[in-house]
Short mmCIF file of C-alpha atoms in Angstrom, two decimals:
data_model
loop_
_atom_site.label_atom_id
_atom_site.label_comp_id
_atom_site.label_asym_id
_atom_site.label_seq_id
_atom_site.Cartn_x
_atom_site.Cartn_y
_atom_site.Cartn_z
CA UNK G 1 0.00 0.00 0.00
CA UNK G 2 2.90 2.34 0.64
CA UNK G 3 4.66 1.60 -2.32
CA UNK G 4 1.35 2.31 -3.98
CA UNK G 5 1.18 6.02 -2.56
CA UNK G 6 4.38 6.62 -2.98
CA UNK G 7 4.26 5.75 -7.17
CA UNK G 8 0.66 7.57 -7.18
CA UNK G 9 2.70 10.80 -5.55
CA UNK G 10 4.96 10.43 -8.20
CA UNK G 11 3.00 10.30 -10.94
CA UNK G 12 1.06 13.59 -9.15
CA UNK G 13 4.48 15.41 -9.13
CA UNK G 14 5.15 14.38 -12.78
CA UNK G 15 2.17 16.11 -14.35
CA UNK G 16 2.82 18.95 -11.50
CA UNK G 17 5.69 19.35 -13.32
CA UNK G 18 4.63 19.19 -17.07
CA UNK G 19 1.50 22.16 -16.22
CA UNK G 20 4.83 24.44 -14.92
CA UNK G 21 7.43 23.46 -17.40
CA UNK G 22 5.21 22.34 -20.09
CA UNK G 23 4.08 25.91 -21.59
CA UNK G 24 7.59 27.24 -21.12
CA UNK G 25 8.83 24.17 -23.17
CA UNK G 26 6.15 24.75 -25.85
CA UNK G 27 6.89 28.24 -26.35
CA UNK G 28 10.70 27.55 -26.64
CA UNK G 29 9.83 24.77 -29.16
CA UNK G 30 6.95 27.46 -30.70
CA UNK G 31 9.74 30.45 -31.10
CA UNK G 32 12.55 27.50 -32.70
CA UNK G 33 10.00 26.28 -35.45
CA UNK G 34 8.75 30.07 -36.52
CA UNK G 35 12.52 31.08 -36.66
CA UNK G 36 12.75 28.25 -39.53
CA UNK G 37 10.60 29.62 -42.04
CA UNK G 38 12.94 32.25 -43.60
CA UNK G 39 15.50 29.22 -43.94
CA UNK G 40 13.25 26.68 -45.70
CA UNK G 41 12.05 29.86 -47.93
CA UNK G 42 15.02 30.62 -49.31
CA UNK G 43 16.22 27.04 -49.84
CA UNK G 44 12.83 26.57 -51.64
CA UNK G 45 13.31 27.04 -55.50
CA UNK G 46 9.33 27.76 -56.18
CA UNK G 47 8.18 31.34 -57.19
CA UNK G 48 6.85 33.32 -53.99
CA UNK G 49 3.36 33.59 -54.49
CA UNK G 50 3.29 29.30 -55.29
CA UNK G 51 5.34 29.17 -51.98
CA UNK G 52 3.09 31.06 -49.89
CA UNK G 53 -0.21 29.26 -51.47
CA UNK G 54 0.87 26.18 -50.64
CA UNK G 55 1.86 27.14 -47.10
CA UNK G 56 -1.48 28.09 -46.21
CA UNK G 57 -3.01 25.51 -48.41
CA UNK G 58 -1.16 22.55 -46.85
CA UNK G 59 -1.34 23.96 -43.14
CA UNK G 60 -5.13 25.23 -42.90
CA UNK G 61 -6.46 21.20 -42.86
CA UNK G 62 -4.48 20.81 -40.45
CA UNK G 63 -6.42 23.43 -38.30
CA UNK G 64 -9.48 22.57 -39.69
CA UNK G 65 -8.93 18.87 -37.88
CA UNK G 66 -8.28 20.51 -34.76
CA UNK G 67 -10.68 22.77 -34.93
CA UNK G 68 -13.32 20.30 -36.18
CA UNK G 69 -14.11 17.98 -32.37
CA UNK G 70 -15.75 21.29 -31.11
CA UNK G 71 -17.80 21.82 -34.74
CA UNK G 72 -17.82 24.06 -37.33
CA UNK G 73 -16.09 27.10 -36.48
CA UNK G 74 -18.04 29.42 -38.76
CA UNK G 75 -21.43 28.34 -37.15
CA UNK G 76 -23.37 31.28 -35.69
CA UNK G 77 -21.45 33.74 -37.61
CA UNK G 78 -23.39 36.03 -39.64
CA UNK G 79 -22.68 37.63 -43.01
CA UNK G 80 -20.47 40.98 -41.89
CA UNK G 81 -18.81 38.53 -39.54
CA UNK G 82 -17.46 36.24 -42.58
CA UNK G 83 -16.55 38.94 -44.38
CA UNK G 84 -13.92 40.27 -41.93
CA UNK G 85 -12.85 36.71 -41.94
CA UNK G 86 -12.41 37.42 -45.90
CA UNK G 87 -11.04 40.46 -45.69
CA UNK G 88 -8.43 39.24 -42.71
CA UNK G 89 -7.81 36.27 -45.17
CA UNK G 90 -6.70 38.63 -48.00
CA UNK G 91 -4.57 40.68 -45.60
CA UNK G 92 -3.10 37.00 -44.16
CA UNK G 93 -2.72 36.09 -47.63
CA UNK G 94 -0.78 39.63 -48.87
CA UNK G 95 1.15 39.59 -45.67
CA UNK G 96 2.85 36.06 -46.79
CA UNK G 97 3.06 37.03 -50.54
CA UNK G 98 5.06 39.85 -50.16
CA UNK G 99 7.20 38.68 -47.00
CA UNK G 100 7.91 35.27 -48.62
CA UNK G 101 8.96 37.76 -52.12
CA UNK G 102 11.26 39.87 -49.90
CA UNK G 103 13.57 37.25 -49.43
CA UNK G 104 14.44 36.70 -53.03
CA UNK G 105 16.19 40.45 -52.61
CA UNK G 106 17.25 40.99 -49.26
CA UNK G 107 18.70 39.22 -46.43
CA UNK G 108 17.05 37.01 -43.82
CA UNK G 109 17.82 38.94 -41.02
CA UNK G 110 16.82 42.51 -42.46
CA UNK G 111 13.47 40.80 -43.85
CA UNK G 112 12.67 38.96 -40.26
CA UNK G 113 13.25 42.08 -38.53
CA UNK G 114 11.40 44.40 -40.61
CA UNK G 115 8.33 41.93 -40.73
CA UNK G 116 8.41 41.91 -36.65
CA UNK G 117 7.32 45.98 -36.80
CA UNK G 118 3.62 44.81 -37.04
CA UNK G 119 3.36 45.67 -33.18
CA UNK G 120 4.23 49.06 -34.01
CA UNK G 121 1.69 49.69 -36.64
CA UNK G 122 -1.13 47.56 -35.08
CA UNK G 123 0.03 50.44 -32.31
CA UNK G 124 -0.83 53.29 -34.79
CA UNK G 125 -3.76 51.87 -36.37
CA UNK G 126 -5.77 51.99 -32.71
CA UNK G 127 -4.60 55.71 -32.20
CA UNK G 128 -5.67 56.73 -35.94
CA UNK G 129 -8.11 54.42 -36.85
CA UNK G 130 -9.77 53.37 -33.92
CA UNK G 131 -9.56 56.60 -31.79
CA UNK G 132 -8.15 55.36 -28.48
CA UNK G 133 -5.58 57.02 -26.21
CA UNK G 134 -2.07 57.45 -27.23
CA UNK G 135 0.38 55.57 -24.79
CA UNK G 136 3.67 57.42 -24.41
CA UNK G 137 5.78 54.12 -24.64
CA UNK G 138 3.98 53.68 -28.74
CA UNK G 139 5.67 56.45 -29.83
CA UNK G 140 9.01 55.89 -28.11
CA UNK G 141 8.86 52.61 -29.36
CA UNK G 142 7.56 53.57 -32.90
CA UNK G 143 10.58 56.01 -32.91
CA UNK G 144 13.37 53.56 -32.09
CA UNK G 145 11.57 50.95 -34.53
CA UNK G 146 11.75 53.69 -37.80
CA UNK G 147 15.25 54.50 -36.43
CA UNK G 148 16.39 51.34 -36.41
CA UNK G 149 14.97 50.70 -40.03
CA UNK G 150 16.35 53.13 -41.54
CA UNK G 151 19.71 51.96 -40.28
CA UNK G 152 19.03 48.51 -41.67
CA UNK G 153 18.32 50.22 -44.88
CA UNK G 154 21.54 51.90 -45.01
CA UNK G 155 23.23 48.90 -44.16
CA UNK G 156 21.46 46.74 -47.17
CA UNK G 157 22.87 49.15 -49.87
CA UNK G 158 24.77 47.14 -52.52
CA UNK G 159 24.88 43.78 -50.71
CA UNK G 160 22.67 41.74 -48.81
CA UNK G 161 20.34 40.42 -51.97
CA UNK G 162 19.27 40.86 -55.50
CA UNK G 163 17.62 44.09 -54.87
CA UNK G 164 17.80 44.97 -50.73
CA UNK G 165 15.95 47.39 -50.64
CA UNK G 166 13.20 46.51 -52.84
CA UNK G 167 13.29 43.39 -50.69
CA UNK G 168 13.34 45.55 -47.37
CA UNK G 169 10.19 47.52 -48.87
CA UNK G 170 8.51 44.32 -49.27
CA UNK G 171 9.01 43.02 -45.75
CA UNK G 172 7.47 46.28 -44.14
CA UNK G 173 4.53 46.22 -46.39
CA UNK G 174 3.94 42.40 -45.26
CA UNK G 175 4.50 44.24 -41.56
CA UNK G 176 1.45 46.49 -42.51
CA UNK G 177 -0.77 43.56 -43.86
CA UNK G 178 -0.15 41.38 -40.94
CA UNK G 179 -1.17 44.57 -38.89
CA UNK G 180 -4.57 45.03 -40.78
CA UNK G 181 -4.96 41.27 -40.33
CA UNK G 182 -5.00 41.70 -36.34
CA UNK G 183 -7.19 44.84 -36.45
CA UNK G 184 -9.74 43.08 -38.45
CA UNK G 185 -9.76 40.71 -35.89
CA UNK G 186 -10.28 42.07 -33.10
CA UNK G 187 -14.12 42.65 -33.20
CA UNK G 188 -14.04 38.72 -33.56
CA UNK G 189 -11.93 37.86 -30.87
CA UNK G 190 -15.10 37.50 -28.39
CA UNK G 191 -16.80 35.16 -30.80
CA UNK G 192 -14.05 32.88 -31.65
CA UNK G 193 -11.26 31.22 -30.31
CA UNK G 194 -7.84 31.61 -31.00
CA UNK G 195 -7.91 28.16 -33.32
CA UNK G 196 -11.49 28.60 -34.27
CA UNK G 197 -10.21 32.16 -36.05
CA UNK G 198 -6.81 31.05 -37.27
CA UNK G 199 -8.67 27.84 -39.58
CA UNK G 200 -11.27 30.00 -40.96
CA UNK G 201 -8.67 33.07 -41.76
CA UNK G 202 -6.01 30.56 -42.78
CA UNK G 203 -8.87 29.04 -45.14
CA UNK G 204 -9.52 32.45 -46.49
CA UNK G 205 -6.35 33.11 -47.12
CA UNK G 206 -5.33 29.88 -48.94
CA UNK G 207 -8.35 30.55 -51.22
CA UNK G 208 -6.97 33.78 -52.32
CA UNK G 209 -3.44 32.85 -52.91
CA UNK G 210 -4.44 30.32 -55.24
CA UNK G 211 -6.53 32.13 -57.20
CA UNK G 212 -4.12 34.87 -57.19
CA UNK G 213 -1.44 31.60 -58.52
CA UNK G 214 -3.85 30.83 -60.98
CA UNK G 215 -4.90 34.51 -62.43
CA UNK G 216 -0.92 35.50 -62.57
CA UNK G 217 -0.20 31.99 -63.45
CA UNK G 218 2.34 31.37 -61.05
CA UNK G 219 3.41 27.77 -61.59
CA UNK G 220 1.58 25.02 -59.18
CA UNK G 221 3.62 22.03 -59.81
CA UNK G 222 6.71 20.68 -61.85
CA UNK G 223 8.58 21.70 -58.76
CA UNK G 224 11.59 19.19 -57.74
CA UNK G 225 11.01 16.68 -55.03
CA UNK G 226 13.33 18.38 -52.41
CA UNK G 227 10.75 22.03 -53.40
CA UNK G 228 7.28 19.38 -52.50
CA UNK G 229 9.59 18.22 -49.32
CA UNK G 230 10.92 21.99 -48.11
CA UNK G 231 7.05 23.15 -49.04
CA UNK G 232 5.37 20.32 -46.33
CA UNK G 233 8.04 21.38 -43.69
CA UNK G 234 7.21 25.06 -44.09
CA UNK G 235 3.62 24.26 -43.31
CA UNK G 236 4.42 21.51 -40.97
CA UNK G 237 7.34 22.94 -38.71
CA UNK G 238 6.65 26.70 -38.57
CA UNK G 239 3.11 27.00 -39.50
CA UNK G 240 1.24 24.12 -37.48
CA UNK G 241 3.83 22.83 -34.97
CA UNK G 242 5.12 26.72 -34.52
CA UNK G 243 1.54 28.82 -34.25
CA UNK G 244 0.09 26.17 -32.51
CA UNK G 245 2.76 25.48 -29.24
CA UNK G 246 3.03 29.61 -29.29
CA UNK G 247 -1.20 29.61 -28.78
CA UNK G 248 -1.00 26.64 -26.73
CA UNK G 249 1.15 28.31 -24.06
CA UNK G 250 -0.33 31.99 -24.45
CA UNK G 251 -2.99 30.49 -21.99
CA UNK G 252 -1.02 29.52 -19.15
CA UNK G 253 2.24 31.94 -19.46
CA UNK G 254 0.10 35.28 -20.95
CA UNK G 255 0.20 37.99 -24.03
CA UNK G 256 3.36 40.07 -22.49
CA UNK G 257 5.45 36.90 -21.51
CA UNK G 258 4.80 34.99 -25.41
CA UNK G 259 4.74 38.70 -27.21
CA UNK G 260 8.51 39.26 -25.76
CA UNK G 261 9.75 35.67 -25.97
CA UNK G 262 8.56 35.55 -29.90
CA UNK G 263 10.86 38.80 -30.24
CA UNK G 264 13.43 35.75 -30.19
CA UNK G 265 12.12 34.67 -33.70
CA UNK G 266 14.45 37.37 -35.78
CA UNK G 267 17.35 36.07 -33.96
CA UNK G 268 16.65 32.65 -34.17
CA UNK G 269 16.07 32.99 -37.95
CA UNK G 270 19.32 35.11 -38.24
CA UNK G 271 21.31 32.37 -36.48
CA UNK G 272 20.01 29.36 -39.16
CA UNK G 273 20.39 31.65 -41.82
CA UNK G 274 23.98 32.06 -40.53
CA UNK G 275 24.68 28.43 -40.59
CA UNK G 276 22.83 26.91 -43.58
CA UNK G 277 23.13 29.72 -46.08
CA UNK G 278 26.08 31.66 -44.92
CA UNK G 279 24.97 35.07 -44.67
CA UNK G 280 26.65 37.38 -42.82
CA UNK G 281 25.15 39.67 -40.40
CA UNK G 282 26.71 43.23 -40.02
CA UNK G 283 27.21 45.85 -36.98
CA UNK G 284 24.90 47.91 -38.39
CA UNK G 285 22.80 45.70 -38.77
CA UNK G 286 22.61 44.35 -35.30
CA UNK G 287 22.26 47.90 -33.94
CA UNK G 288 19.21 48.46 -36.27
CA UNK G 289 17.84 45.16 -35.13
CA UNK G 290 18.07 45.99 -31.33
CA UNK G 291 16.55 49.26 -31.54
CA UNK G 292 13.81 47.79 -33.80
CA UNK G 293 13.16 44.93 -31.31
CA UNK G 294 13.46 47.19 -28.20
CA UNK G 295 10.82 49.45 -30.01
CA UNK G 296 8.53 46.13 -31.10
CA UNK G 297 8.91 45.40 -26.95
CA UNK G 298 7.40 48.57 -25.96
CA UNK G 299 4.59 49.02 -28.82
CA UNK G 300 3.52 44.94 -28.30
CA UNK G 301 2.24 46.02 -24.88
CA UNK G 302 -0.29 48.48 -26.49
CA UNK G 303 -0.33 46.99 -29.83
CA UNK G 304 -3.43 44.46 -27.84
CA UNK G 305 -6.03 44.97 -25.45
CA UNK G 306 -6.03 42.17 -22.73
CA UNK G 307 -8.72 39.91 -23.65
CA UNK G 308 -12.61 39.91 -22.01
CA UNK G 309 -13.29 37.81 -19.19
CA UNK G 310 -13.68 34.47 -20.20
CA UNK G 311 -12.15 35.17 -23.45
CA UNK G 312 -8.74 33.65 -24.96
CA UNK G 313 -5.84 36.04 -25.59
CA UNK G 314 -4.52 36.20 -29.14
CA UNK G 315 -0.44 35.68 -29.84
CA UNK G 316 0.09 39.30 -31.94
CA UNK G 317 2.90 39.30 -33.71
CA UNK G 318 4.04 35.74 -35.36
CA UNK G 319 5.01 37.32 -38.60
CA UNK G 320 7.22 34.08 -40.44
#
């Protein structure tokens, strides 16, 4: 009978353990599979727009099975409410599009980093578009952010990419559409879970990139094998494994702990690109990237309002 209690405490201290550790470990696993998606980009030889179809194509099934237990996630909405999911799918949809295209001209770390200032203009859009009160830490933060930009700029002229800073250009517009994409969301966010949301937007979305493959006809197969293989990890790794463990732990750890710790993914996705692809990563850059990052910090903790009672919080800023 002892020996009984004793193995029953143990197995009581295990899972204990796992609720404390467990979100930490998904959100370090979360940040490490986002951080991949610039790498398995670049390595992928398949035009952008096919790249990011596919990604959202391959990966929103795979919501749509989680999702499905707890039924149909669009039942009960009514007609205005499906079409902000439309309209958040075309801004999902742009916001991959023209990241995923910015890394055929500049480098990974400049593109990761610019893509991360959607905290900064979700930020602005409240203050101009939704009238609410102007936090003095937004505008410090939106100030070191366009400083540090505008150093990465500098430091992509002549090298860094095809074009840098066409490619630079491109990352801050996908900044801007993954910004619209949260604003449009948040008169849903009391209606619909965090997975509920992200199946029907990532739906949306994949409908739109494929038609937009199919009107610019952007090629949809004929790709080599390794190009099907890099396109199911992108879905698999950073899209489903990565956005899911980040929501998972939002829950138990909160907005400001997984809005800071996802501040990692930049680095992370400098470091790979470091190793597997061999690009460098200059002083200027890493000034421009701390004083964009510092100013993401400050403008993520007004970029959200803390969710309603009862309601689940929403991970802002997963850009890759």
């Amino acid at each position: 009978m002892l020996a009984g209690l004793r193995q029953q405490a143990g197995k009581i201290r295990t899972v204990s353990e796992f609720s404390r550790k467990g979100p930490w470990l998904g959100l370090l696993v979360g940040v490490a599979a986002v951080s991949s998606a610039a790498v398995l980009i670049k390595l992928c030889q398949v035009p952008a727009l096919s790249i990011a179809a596919y990604r959202l194509a391959i990966s929103a099934p795979m919501f749509w099975l989680l999702c499905w237990p707890r039924g149909a996630p669009w039942k009960g909405l009514n007609r205005s409410e499906l079409g902000l999911i439309m309209a958040s799918g075309c801004c999902l949809g742009l916001h991959f599009a023209t990241w995923i295209a910015s890394l055929s001209f500049t480098s990974v770390a400049s593109s990761v980093v610019l893509v991360t200032l959607n905290p900064v203009f979700v930020g602005l859009g409240t203050v101009f578009f939704l009238r609410e009160p102007v936090p003095g830490r937004l505008w410090v933060g939106t100030a070191m952010a366009a400083g540090g930009s505008v150093l990465i700029a500098f430091s992509d002229r002549g090298e860094g990419g095809a074009n840098p800073l066409l490619g630079d250009g491109l990352a801050l517009f996908g900044a801007v559409c993954m910004s619209a994409y949260m604003l449009l969301g948040r008169s849903l966010r009391d209606r619909l879970d965090t997975l509920a949301y992200v199946s029907l937007v990532y739906g949306a979305a994949a409908v739109v990139l494929l038609a937009a493959c199919w009107v610019s006809g952007s090629p949809m197969g004929g790709f080599r094998q390794t190009d099907w293989l890099l396109l199911l990890a992108l879905a698999a790794i950073p899209q489903a494994l990565g956005h899911t463990m980040i929501n998972w732990s939002l829950r138990a750890l909160g907005a400001t702990v997984v809005a800071v710790a996802i501040l990692g993914e930049p680095i992370g996705a400098s470091l790979l690109a470091y190793r597997f692809l061999g690009e460098p990563i200059t002083i200027m850059q890493l000034v421009g990237a701390g004083l964009i990052l510092v100013g993401v910090g400050l403008a993520a903790r007004t970029a959200l309002p803390p969710p309603q009672k009862g309601a689940e919080p929403a991970a802002g800023n997963i850009s890759a």
